[in-house]
CSV table of C-alpha atoms and ligand atoms in Angstrom, one decimal:
chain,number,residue,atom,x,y,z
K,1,UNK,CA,0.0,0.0,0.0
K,2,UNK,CA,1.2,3.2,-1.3
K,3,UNK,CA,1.7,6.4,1.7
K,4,UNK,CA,1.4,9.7,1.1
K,5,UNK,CA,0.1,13.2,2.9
K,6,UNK,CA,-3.3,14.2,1.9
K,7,UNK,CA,-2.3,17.9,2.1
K,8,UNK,CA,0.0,17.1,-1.5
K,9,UNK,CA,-3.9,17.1,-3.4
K,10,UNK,CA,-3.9,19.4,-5.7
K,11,UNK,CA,-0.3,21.3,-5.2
K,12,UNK,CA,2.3,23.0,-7.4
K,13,UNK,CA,5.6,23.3,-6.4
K,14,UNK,CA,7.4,26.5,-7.6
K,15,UNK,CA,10.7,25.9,-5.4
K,16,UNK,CA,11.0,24.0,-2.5
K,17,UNK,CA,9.6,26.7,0.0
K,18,UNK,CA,6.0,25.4,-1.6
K,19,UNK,CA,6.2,22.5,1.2
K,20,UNK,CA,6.6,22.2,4.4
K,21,UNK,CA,9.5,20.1,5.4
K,22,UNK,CA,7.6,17.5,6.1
K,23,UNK,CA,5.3,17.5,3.0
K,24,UNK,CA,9.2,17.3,0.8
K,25,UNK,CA,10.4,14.4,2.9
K,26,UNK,CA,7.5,12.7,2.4
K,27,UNK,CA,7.6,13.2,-1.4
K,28,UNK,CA,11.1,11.3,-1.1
K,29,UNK,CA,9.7,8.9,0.8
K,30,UNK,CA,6.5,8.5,-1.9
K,31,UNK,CA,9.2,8.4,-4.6
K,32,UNK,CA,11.1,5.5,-2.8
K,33,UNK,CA,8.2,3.4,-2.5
K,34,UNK,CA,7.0,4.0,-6.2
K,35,UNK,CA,11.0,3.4,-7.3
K,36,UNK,CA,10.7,0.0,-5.5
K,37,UNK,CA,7.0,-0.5,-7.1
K,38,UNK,CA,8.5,-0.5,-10.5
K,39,UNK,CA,11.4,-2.8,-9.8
K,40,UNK,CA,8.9,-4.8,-9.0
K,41,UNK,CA,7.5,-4.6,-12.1
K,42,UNK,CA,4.4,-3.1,-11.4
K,43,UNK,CA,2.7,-0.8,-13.8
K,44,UNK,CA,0.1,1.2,-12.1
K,45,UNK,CA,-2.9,2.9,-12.8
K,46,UNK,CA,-2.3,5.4,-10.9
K,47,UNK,CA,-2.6,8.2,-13.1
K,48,UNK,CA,-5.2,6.8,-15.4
K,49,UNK,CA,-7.5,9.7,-17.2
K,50,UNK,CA,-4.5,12.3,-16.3
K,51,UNK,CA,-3.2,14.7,-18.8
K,52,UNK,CA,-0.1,16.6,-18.3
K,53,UNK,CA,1.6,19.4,-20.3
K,54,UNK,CA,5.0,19.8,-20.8
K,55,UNK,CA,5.7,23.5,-21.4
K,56,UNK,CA,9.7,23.5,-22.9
K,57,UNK,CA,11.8,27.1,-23.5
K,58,UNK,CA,14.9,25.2,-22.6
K,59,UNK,CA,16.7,22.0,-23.1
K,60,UNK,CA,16.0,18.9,-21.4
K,61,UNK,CA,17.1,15.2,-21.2
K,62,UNK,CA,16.1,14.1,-17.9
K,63,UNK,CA,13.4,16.4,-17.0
K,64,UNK,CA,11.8,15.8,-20.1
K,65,UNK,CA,12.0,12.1,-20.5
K,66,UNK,CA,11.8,11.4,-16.7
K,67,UNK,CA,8.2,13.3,-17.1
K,68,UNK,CA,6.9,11.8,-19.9
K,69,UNK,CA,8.1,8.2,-18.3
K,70,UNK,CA,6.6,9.0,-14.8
K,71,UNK,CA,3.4,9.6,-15.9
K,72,UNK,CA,2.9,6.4,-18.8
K,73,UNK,CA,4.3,4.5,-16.2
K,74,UNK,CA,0.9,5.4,-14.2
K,75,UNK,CA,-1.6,5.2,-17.5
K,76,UNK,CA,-1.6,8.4,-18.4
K,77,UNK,CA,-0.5,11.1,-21.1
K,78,UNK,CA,2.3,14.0,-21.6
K,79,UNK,CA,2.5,16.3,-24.5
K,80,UNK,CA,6.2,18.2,-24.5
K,81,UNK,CA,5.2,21.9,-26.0
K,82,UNK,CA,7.9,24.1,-27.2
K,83,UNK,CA,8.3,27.8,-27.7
K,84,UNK,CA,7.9,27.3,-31.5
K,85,UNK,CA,4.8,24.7,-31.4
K,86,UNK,CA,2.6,27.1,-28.8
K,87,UNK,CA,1.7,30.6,-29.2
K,88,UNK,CA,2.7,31.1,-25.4
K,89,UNK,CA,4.5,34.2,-24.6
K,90,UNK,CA,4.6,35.6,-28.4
K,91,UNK,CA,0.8,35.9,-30.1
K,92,UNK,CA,-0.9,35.2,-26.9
K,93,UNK,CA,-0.1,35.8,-23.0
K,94,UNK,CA,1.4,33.3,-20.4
K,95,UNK,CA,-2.4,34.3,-18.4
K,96,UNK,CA,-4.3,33.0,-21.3
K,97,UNK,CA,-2.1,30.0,-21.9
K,98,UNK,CA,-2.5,28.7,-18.5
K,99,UNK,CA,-6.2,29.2,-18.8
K,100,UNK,CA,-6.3,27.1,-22.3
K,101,UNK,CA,-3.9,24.8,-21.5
K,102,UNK,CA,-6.0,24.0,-17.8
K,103,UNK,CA,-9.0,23.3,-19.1
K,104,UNK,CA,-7.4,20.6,-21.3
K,105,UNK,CA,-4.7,19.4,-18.9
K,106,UNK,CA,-4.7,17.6,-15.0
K,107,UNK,CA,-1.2,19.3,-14.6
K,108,UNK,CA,1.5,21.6,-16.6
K,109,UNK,CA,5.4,20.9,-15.6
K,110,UNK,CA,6.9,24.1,-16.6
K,111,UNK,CA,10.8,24.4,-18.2
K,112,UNK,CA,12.0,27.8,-18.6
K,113,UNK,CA,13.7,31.1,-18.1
K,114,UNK,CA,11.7,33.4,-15.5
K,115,UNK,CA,10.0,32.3,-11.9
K,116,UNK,CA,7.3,34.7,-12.7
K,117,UNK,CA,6.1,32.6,-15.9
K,118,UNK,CA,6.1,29.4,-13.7
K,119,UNK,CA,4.4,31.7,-11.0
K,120,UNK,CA,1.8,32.7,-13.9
K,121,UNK,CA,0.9,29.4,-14.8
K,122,UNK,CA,0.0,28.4,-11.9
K,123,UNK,CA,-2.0,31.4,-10.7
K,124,UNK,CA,-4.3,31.0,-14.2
K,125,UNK,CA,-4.1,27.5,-15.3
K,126,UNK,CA,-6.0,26.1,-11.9
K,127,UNK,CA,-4.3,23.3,-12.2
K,128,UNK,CA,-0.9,22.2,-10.5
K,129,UNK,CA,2.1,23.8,-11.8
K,130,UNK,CA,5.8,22.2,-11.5
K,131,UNK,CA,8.6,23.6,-11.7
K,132,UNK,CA,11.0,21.9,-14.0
K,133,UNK,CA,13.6,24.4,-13.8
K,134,UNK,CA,13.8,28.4,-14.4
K,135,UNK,CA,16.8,30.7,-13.8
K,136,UNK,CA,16.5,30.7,-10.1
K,137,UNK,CA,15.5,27.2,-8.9
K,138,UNK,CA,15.4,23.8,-9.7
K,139,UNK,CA,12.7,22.2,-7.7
K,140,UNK,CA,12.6,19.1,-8.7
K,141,UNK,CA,16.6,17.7,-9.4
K,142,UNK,CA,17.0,18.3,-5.5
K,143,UNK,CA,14.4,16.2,-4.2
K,144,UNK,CA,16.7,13.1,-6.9
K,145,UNK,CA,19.4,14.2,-5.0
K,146,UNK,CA,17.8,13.8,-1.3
K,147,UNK,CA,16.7,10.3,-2.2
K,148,UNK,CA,19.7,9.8,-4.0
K,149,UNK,CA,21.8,10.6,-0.6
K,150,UNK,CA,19.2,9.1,1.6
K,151,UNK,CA,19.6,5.6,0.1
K,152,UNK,CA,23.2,5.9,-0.6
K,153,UNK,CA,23.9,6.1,3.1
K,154,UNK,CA,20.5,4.8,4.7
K,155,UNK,CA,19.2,8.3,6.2
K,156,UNK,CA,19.8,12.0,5.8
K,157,UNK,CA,20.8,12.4,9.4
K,158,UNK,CA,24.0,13.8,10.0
K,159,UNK,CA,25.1,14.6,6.6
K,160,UNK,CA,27.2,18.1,5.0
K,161,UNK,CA,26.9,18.2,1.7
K,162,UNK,CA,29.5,20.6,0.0
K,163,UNK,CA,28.5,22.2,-3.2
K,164,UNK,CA,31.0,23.7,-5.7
K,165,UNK,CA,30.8,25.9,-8.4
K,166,UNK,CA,28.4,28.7,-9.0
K,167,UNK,CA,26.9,29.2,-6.2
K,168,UNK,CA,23.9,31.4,-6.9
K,169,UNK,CA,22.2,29.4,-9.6
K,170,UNK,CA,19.2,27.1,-10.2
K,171,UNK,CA,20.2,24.2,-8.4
K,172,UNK,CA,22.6,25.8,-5.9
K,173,UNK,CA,19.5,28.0,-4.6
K,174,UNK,CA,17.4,24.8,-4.5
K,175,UNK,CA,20.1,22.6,-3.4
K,176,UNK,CA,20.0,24.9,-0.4
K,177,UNK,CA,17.0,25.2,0.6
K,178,UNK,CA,16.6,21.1,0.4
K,179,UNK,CA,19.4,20.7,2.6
K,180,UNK,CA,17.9,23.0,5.5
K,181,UNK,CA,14.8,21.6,5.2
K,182,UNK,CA,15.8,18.1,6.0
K,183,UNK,CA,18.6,19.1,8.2
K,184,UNK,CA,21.6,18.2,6.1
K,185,UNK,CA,24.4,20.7,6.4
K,186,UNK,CA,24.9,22.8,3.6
K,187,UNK,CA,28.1,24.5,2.4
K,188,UNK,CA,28.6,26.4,-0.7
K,189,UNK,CA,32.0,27.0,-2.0
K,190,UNK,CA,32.2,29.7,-5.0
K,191,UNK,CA,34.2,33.0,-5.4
K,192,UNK,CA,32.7,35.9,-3.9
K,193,UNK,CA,30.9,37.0,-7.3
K,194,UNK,CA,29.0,34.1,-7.3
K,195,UNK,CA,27.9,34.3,-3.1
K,196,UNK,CA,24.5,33.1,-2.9
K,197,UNK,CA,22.1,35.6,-3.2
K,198,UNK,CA,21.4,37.7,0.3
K,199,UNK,CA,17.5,37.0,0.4
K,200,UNK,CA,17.8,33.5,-0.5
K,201,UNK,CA,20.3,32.5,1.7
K,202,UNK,CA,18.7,34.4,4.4
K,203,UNK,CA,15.1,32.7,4.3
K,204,UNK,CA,17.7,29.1,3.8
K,205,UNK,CA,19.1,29.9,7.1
K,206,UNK,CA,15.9,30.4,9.0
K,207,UNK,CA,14.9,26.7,7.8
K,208,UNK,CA,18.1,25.2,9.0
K,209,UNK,CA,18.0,26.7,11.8
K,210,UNK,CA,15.0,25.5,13.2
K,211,UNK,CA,16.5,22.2,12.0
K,212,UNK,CA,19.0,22.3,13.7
K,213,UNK,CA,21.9,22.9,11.3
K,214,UNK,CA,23.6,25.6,9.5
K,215,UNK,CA,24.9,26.9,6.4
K,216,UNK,CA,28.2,28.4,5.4
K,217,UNK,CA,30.0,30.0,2.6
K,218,UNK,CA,33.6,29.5,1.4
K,219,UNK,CA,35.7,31.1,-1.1
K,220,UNK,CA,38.2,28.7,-0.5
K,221,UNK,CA,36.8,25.1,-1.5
K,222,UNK,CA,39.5,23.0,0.3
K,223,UNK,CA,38.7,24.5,3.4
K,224,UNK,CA,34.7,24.3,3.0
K,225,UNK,CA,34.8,20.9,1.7
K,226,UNK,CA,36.7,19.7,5.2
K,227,UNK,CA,34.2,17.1,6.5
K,228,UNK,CA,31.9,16.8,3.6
K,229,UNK,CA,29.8,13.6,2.4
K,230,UNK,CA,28.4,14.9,-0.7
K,231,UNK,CA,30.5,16.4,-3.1
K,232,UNK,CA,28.0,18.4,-5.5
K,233,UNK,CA,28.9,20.6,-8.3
K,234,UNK,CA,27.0,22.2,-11.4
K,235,UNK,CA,27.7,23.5,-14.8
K,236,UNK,CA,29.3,26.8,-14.7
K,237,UNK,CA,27.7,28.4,-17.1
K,238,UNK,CA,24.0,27.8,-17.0
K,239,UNK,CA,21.7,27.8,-19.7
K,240,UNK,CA,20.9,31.4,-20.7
K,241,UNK,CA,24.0,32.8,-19.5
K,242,UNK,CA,26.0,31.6,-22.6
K,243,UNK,CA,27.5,35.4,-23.0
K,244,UNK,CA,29.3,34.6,-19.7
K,245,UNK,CA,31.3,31.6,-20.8
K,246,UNK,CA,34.8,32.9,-20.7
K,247,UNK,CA,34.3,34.9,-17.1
K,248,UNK,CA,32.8,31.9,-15.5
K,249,UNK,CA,35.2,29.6,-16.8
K,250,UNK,CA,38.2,32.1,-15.4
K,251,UNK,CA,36.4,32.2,-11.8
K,252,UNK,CA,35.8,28.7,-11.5
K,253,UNK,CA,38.7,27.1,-12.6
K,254,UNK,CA,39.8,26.7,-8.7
K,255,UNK,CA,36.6,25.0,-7.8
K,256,UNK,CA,36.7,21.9,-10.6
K,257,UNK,CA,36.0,18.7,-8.6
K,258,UNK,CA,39.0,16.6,-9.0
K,259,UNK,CA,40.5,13.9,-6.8
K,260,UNK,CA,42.3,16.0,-4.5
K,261,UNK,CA,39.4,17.9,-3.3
K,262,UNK,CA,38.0,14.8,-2.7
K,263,UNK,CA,40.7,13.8,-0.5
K,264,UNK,CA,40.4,17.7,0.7
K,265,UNK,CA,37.2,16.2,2.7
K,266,UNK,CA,39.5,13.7,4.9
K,267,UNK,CA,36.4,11.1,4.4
K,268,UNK,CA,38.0,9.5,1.2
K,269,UNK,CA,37.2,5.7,2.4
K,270,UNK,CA,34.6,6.7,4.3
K,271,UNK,CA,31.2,8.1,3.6
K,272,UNK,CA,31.6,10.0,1.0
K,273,UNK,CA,29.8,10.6,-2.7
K,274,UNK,CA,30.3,12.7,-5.4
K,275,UNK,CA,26.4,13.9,-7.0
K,276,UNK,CA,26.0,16.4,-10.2
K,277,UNK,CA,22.8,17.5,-11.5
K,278,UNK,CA,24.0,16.5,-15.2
K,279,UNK,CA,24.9,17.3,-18.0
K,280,UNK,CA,28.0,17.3,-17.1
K,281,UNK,CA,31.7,18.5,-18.5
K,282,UNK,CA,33.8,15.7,-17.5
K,283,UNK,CA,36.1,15.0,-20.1
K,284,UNK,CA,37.5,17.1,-23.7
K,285,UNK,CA,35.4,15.4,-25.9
K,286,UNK,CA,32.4,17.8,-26.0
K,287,UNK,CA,31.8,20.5,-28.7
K,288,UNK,CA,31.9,22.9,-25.9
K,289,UNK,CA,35.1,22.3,-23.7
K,290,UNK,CA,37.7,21.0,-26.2
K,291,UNK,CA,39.1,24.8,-26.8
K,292,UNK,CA,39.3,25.4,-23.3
K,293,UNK,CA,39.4,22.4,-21.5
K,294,UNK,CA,37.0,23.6,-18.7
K,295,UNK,CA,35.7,21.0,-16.5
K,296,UNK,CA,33.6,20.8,-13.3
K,297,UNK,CA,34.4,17.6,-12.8
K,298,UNK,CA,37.5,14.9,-13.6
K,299,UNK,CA,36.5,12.2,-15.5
K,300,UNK,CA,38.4,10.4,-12.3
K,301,UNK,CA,36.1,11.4,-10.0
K,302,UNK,CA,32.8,11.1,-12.3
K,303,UNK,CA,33.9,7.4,-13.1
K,304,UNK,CA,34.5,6.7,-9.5
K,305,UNK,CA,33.3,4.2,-7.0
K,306,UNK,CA,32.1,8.0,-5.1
K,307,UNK,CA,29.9,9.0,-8.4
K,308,UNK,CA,25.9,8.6,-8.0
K,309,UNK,CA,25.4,10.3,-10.4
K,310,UNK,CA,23.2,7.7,-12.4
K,311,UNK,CA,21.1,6.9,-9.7
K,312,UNK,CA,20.7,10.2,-9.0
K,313,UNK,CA,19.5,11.1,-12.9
K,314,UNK,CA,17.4,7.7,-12.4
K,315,UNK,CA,15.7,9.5,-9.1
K,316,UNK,CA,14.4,12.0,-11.2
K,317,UNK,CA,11.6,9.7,-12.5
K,318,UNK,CA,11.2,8.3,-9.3
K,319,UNK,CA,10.9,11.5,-7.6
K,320,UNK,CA,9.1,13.5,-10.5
K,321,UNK,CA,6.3,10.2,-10.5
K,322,UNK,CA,6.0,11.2,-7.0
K,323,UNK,CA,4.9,14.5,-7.2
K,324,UNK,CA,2.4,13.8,-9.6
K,325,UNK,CA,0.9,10.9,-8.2
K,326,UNK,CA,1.0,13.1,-4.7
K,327,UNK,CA,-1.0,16.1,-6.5
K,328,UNK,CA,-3.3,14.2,-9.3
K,329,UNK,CA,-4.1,10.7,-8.1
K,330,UNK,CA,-7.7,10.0,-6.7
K,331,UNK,CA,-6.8,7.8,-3.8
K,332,UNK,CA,-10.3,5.5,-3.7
K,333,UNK,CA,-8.9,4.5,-7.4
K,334,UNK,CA,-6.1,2.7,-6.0
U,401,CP,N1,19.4,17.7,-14.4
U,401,CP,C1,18.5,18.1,-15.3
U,401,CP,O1,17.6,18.9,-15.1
U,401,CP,O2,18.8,17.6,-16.5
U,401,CP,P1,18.1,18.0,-17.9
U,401,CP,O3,18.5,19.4,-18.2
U,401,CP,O4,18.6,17.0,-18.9
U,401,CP,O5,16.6,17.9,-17.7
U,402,NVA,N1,22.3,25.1,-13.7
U,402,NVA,C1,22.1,24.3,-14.8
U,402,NVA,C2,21.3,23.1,-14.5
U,402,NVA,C3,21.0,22.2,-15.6
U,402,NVA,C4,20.1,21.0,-15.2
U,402,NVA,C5,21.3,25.1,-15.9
U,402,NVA,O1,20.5,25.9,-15.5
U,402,NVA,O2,21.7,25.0,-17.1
């Protein structure tokens, strides 16, 4: 029998400030019991007669597919919508779009630039509205990365994770915020250009500190990844901010994720794991590093025994499945 809080009827998430802590830990719980439902081999129904739309301004692997895989899994439909194939945003308004598109749909999982559009849709469409990444938060990859941590080392409970890299973007914002709500220490290591952003870190510290545990900053990454158990980095240039490849990539060169600032943590035999949000730069193959040879990440660390980064991109179904069972399914259906 499948567990989750009532209170998760009907919900959008926007960023992970839409739930109480216990309403996200419970999502990751959900998503665990629906991962272990499918190894199973169990197809449900749980989603039967749901509709969801897919609205796309950015690229997307696992987002995308995770989406359209989470809900067929559970008898239902996605339709991925692109700038180009919708009039959204050009000939007609993000307010009208949300009100076509939820009279037609169960849900909309949003992929784009601004908050406010994702903010939009779900003020107009009446229907739940996900967050599938904007410029300021990625919603959805952290709660992945909670499961992913949670079954790698059997609980969240006295965990640091250290992220690396640019520490003001999507998933460093929501990476933050998911740490202080389940009481994980979080430190973020980045130059002081890239500092989180004041307010955000600021409402992230009220969390944690009602949980318990605290957040800190560090332009130095070997001395904020002292102690870690989660390594974490990030592109550094996200998408959008193309224009700022060549600045980013001369800020960030201290804080690639190599070997030695794994062994900078002091738990290297110990419990220790290395997550990235993907895609990833990890070796001087791509189109886009081969000039410059920027990396976040060694391809000896992302190979590692301390990489999870495939279960974590795997959790992304799991967890994504999860929020839309949690906010569409009719429980006396299952
Ligand atoms: N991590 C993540 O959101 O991946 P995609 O951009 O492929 O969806
Ligand atoms: N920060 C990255 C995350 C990609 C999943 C970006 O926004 O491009």
């Amino acid at each position: 029998m499948l567990n989750w809080m009532d209170s998760l009827r009907g919900r959008s998430l926007m960023r992970l400030a839409s739930f109480t802590d216990e309403e996200m830990l419970d999502l990751i719980d959900l998503a665990a019991q629906l991962k272990e439902r499918r190894r199973c081999g169990v197809r449900g129904n749980l989603l039967e007669r749901k509709n969801i739309a897919l609205i796309f301004e950015k690229s997307s692997t696992r987002t995308r597919n995770s989406s359209v895989i989470a809900v067929r899994d559970e008898g239902g439909g996605a339709e991925y919508l692109t700038r180009p194939d919708i009039h959204f945003g050009k000939k007609e308004s993000v307010k009208d779009t949300a009100r076509v598109l939820g009279r037609i749909y169960d849900g909309i999982l949003f992929r784009g630039f601004s908050q406010k559009t994702c903010e939009e849709l779900a003020e107009y469409s009446g229907v739940p509205v996900w967050n599938g990444l904007t410029d300021a938060y990625h919603p959805t990859q952290i709660l992945a990365d909670l499961l992913t941590v949670k079954e790698t080392f059997g609980s969240l409970r006295d965990c640091t994770v250290a992220y690396v890299g640019d520490g003001r973007n999507n998933v460093a914002n929501s990476l933050m915020m998911g740490c202080a709500k389940a009481g994980v220490r979080y430190v973020c290591c980045t130059p002081k250009e890239l500092w989180p952003d004041e307010a955000v870190l600021a409402e992230a510290e009220a969390v944690a500190g009602k949980n318990g545990v605290d957040i800190r900053v560090f332009d130095d990454p070997r001395k904020g990844v002292k102690g870690a158990n989660v390594l974490y980095t990030d592109v550094w240039v996200s998408m959008g901010e193309e224009a700022k490849t060549a600045e980013r990539i001369r800020m960030l060169r201290p804080y690639q994720v190599n070997m030695d600032l794994m062994r900078a943590t002091g738990n290297i035999g110990g419990k220790l794991m290395f997550l990235h949000c993907l895609p990833a730069f990890h070796d001087f193959n791509t189109e886009v590093t081969k000039d410059t040879g920027a990396l976040e990440v060694t391809d000896e660390v992302f190979e590692s025994k301390y990489s999870k980064v495939f279960d974590e991109s795997e959790n992304r179904m799991h967890t994504i499945k999860a929020l839309f069972v949690s906010a569409l399914c009719d429980r006396a259906e299952i």
